[in-house]
CSV table of C-alpha atoms in Angstrom, one decimal:
chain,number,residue,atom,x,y,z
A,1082,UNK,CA,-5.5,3.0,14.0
A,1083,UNK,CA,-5.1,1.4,17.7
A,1084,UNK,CA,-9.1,0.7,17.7
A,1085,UNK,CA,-8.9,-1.1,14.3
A,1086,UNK,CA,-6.4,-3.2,15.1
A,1087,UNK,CA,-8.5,-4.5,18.4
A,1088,UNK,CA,-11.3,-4.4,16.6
A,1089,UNK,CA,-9.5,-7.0,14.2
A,1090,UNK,CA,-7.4,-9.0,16.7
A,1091,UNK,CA,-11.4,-9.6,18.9
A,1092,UNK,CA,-12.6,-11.0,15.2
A,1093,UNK,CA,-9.7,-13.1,14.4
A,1094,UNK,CA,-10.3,-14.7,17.7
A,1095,UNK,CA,-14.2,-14.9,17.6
A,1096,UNK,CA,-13.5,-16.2,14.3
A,1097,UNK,CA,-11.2,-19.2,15.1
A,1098,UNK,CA,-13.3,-20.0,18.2
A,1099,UNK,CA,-16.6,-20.4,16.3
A,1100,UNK,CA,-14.2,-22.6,13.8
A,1101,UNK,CA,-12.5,-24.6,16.6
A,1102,UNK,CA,-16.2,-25.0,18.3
A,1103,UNK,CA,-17.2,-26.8,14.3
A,1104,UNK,CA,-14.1,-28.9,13.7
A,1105,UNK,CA,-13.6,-30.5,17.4
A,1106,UNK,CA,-17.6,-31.1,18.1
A,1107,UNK,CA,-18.1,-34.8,17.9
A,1108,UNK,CA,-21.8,-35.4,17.5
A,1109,UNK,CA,-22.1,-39.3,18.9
A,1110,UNK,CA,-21.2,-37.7,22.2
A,1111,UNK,CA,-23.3,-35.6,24.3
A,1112,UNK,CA,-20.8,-34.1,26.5
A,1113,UNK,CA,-17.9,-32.1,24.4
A,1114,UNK,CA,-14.5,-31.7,25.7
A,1115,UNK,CA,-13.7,-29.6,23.6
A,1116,UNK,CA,-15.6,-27.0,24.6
A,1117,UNK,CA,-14.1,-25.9,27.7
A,1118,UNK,CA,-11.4,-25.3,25.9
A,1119,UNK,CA,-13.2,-23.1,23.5
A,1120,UNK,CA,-14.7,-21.2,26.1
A,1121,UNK,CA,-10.9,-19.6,27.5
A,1122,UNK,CA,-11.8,-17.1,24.7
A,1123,UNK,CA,-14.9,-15.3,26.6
A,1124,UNK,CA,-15.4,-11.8,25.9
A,1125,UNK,CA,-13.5,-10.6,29.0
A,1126,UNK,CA,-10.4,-12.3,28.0
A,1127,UNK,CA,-10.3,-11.5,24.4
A,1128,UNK,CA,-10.2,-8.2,26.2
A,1129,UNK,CA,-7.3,-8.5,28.0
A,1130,UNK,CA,-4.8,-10.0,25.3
A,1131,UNK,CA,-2.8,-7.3,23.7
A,1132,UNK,CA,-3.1,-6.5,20.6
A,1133,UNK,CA,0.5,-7.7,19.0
A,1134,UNK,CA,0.3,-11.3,20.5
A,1135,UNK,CA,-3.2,-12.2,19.2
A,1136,UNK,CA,-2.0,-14.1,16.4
A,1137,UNK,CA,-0.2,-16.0,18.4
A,1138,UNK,CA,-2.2,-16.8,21.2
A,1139,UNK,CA,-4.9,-17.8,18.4
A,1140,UNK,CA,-2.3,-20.1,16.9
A,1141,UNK,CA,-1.4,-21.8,20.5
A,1142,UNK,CA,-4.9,-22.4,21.3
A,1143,UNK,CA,-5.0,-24.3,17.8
A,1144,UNK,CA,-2.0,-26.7,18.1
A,1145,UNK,CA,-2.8,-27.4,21.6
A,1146,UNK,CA,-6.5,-28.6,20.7
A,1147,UNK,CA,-5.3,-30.5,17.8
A,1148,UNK,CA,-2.8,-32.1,20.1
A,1149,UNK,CA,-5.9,-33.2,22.4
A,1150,UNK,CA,-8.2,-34.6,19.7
A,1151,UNK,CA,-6.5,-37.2,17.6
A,1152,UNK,CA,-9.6,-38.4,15.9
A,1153,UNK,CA,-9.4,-34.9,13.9
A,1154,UNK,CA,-8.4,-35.9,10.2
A,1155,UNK,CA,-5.5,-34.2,8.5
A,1156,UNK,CA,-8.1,-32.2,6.1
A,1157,UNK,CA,-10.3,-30.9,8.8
A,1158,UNK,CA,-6.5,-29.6,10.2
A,1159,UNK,CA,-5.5,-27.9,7.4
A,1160,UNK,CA,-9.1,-26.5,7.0
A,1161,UNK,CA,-8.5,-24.7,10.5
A,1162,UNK,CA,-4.8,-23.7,9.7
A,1163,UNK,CA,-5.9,-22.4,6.1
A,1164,UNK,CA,-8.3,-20.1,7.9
A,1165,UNK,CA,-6.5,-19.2,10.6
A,1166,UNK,CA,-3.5,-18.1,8.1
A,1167,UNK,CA,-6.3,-16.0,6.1
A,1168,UNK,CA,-7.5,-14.4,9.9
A,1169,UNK,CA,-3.8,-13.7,10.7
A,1170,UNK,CA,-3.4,-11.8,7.7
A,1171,UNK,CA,-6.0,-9.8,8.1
A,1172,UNK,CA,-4.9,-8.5,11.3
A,1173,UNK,CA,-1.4,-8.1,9.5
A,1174,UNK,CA,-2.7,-6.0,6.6
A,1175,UNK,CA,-0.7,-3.3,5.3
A,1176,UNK,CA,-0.8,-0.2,6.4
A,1177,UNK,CA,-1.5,2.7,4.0
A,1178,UNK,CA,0.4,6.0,4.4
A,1179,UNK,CA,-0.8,9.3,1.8
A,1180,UNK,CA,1.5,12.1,1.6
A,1181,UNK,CA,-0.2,15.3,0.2
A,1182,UNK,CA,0.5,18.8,-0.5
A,1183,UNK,CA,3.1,21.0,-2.5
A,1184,UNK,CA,6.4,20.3,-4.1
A,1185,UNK,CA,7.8,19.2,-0.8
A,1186,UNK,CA,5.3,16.4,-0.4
A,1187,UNK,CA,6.2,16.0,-4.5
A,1188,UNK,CA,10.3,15.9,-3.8
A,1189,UNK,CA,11.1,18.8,-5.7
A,1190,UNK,CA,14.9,19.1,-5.2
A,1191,UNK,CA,16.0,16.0,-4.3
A,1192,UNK,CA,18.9,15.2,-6.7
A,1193,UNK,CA,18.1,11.3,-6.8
A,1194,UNK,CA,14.7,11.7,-7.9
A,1195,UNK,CA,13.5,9.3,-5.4
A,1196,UNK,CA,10.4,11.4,-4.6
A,1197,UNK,CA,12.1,13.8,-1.2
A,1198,UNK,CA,11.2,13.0,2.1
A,1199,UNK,CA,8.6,10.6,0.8
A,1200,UNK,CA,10.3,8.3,-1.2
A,1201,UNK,CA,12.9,8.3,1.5
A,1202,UNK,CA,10.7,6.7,3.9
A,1203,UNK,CA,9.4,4.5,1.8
A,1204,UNK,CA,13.0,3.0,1.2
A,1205,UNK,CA,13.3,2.9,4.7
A,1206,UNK,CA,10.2,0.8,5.1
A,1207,UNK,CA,10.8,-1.7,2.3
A,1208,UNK,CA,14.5,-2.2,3.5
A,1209,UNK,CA,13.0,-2.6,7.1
A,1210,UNK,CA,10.6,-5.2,5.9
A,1211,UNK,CA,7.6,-2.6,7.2
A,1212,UNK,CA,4.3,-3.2,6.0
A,1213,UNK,CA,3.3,0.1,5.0
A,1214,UNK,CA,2.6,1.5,1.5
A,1215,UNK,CA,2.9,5.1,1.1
A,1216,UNK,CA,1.0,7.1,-1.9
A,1217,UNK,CA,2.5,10.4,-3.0
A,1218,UNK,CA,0.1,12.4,-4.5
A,1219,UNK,CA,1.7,16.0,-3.7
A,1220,UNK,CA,1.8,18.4,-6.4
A,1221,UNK,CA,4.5,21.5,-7.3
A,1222,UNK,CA,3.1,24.7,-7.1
A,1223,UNK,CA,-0.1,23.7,-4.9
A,1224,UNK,CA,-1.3,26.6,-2.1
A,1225,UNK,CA,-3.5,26.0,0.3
A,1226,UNK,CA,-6.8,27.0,-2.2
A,1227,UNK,CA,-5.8,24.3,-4.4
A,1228,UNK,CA,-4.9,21.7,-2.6
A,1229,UNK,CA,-9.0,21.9,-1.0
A,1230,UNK,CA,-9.9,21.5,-4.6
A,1231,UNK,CA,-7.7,18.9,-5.5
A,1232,UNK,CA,-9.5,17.3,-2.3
A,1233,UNK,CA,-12.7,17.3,-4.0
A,1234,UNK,CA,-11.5,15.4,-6.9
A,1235,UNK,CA,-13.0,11.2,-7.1
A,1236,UNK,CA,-9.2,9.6,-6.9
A,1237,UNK,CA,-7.8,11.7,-4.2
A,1238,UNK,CA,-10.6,11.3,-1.7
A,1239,UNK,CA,-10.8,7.8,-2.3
A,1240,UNK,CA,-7.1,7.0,-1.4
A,1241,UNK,CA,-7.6,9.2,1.9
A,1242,UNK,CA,-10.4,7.0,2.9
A,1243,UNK,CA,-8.1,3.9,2.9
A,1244,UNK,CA,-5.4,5.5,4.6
A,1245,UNK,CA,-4.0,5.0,8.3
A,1246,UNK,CA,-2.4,7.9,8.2
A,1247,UNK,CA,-2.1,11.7,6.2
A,1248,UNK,CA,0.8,13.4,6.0
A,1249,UNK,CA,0.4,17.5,4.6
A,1250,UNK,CA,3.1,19.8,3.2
A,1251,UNK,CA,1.0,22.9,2.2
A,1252,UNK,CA,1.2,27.1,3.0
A,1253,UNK,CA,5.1,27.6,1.2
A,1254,UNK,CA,3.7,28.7,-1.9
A,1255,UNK,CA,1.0,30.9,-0.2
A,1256,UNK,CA,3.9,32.6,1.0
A,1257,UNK,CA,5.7,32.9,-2.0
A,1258,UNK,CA,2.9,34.0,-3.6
A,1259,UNK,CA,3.2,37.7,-1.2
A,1260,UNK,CA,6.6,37.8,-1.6
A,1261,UNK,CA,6.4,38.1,-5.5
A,1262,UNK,CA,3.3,40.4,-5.5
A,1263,UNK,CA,5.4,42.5,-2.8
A,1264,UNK,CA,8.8,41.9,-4.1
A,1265,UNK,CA,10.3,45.9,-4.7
A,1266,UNK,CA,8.6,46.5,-1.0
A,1267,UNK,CA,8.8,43.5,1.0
A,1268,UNK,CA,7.0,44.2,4.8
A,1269,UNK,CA,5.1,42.5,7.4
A,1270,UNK,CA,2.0,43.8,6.5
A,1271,UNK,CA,0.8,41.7,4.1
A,1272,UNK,CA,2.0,38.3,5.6
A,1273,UNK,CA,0.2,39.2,8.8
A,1274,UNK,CA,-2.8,40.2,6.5
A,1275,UNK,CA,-3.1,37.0,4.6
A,1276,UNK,CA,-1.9,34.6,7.5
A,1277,UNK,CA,-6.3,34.5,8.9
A,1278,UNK,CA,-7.1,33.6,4.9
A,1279,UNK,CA,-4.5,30.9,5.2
A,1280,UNK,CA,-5.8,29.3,8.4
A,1281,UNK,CA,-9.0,29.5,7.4
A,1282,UNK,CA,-8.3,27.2,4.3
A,1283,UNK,CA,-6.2,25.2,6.0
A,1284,UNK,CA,-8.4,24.4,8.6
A,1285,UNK,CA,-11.4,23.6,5.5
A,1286,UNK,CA,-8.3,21.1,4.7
A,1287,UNK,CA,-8.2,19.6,7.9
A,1288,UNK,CA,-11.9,18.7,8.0
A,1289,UNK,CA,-12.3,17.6,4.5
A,1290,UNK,CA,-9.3,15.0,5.1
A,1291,UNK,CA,-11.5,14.5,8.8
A,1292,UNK,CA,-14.7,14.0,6.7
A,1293,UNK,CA,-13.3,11.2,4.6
A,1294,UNK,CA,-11.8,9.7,7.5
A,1295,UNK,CA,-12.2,10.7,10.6
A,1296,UNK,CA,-9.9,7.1,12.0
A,1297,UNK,CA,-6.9,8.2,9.9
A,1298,UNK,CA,-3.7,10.8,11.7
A,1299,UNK,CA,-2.9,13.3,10.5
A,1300,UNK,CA,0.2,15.3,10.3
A,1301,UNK,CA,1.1,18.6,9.3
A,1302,UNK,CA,4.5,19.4,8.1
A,1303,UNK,CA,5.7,22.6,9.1
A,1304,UNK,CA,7.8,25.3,7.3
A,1305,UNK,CA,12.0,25.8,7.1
A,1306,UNK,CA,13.4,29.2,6.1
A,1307,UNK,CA,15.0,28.8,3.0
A,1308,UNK,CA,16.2,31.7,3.1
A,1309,UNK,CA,18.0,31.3,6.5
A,1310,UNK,CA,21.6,30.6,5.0
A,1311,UNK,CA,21.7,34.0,2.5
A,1312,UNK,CA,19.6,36.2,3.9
A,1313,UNK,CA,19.9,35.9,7.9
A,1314,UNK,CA,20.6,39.1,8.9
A,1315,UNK,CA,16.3,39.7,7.5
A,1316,UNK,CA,14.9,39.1,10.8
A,1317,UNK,CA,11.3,40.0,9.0
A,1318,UNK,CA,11.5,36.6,7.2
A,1319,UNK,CA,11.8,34.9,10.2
A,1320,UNK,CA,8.7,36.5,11.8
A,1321,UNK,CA,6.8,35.7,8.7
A,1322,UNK,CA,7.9,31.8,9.5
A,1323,UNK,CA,7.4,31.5,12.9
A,1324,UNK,CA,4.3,33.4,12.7
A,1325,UNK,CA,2.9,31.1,9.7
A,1326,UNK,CA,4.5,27.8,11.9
A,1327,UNK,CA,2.6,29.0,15.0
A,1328,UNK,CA,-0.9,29.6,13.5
A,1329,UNK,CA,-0.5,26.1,11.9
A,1330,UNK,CA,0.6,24.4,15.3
A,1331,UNK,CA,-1.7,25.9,17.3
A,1332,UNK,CA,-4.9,24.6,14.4
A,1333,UNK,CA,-3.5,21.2,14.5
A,1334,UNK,CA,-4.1,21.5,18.7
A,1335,UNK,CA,-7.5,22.1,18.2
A,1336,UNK,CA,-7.8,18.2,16.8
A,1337,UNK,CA,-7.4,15.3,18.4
A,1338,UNK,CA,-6.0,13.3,15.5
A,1339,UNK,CA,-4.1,16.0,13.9
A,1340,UNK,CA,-0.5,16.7,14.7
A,1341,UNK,CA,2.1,19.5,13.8
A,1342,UNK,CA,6.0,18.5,13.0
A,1343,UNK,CA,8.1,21.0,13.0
A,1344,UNK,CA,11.3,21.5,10.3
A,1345,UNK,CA,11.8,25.1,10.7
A,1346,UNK,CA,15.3,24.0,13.4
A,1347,UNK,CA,16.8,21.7,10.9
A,1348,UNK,CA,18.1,24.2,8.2
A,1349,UNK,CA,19.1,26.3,11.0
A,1350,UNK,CA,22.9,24.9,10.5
A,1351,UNK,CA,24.8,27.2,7.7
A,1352,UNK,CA,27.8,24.7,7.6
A,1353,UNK,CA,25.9,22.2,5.6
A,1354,UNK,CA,24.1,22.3,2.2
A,1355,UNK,CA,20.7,21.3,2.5
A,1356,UNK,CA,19.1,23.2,-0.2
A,1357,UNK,CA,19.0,21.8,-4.1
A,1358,UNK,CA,20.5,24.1,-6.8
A,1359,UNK,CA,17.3,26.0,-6.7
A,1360,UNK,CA,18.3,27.7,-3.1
A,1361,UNK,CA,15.1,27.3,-2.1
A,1362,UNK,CA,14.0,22.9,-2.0
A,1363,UNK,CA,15.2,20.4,-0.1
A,1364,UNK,CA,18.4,18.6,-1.9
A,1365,UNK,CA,18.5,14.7,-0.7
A,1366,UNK,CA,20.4,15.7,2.3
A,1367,UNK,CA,17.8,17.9,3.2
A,1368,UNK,CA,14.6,15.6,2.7
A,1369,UNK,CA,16.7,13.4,5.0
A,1370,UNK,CA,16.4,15.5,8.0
A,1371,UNK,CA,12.4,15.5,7.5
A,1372,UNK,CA,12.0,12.1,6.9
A,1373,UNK,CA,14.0,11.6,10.0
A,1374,UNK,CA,11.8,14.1,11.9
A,1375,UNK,CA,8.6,12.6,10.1
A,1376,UNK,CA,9.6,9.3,11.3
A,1377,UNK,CA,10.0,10.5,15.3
A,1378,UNK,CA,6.2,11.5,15.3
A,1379,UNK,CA,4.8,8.5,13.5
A,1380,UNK,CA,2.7,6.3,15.3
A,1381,UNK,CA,4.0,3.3,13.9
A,1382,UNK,CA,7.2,3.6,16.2
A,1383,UNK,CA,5.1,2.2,18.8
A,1384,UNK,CA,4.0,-1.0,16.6
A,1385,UNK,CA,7.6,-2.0,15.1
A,1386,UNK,CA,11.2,-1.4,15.3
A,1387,UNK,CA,12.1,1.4,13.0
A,1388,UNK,CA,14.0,3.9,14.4
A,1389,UNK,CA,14.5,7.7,12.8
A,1390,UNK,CA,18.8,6.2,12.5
A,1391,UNK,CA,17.1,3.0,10.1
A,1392,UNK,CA,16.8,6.5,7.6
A,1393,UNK,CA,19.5,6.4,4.9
């Protein structure tokens, strides 16, 4: 994301240079002053000027050589600010978010129907004026086996090509799935059995969404214990968790663009409902707590104001 965005602040500026260079040459005379000051934007500097201020120091450089040549006709000025605005907002263009998975990426729970943790942030973007779209294309139900098919299909790939950034919810109903086959004799056994299968897939997830897009970040979501209100005192379904969260971590180490976010500590507080009627999805108080935590690991923290306490 941080090498598009030089890439694009370098054009904007090689761009208006070659433009300035056009409108202020003056072909009656054989020495041009206006090419010295064309020339401040040599490759060294463009280097040099950070990223956030290169819209600015591109529309500076403009004002001050229309300033200096007052032979320059009001059209030929208004042909350099109408490109400049179109340069500016390309180096301003929205960012694109994709949410994929299961029912949690879906918002399965939450009372409001405002699409869970997702549509959450996505409030908290608009009302933040943020420039960042965010596509939910999670699915109830999904494992980890479907979810790489529904990777092959024409649509989804073509949104995770476009995106900045990938956020995964995926592996709670792979679990599930062992609970109800093993529901009259519930052990370890088969967790710790089918936890290998699950990494394997996951990690065939991981470079699919890599193989569309190797630029975009990545972030997987990790698992709560839904259970952790009711049925405490079942130590075994907390192994199963942290032994699922661990194997997932420790994957997402193994890339430099993808991340792990953990979840499982914010349910961990019995005084407050954070489960839907269901017992076992987020409610709207719930999804809050992730969107928060989602929000602390994003990248764009470090390009704009937003702050996990903007979430409402």
């Amino acid at each position: 994301m941080h090498m598009k965005k030089a890439l694009g602040a370098i054009a904007i500026l090689l761009l208006v240079s070659f433009l300035l260079y056009l409108v202020f040459l003056n072909p009656s005379q054989t020495k041009l002053e206006s090419v010295e000051a064309v020339n401040i934007l040599n490759e060294e500097q463009v280097e040099d000027l950070p990223e956030t201020n290169a819209a600015e120091e591109v529309e500076q450089l403009v004002e001050a050589n229309t300033l200096e040549q007052p032979t320059i006709t009001e059209d030929l000025k208004d042909k350099v600010r109408e490109v400049l605005d179109v340069a500016i907002n390309l180096f301003t263009k929205e960012q694109k978010i994709v949410a994929i998975g299961d029912s949690l990426t879906q918002g399965v729970g939450d009372e409001t129907e405002k699409g869970g943790y997702v549509g959450i942030l996505n409030h908290t973007f608009e009302d933040n004026n943020i420039n960042i779209e965010i596509e939910n294309i999670g699915k109830r139900g999904n494992r980890s086996d479907q979810l790489l098919k529904r990777l092959e299909k024409e649509e989804i790939a073509a949104s995770i090509k476009e995106a900045d950034t990938v956020l995964i919810t995926i592996g709670a109903n792979d679990i599930m799935k062992i609970v109800k086959s093993n529901f009259t004799n519930l052990t370890l056994e088969p967790f710790q059995k089918e936890l290998p299968n699950y990494v394997v897939r996951l990690t065939a997830i991981l470079d699919r969404i890599n193989g569309l897009n190797p630029d975009a970040q990545i972030y997987l979501i990790g698992f709560y214990n839904p259970f952790e209100r009711y049925f405490s005192d079942i130590y075994q379904l907390q192994i199963i968790l942290n032994d699922w969260n661990t194997a997932g971590k420790s994957l997402t180490e193994e890339y430099a663009n993808v991340h792990f976010i953990p979840t499982q500590d914010l349910f961990l507080n019995g005084d407050i409902d954070l489960l839907a009627d269901d017992q076992f999805h987020p409610n709207t108080s719930g999804y809050k707590l992730i969107a928060k935590r989602v929000l602390e690991h994003l990248e764009i923290n470090e390009e704009t104001d937003i702050t996990p306490e903007d979430v409402e």
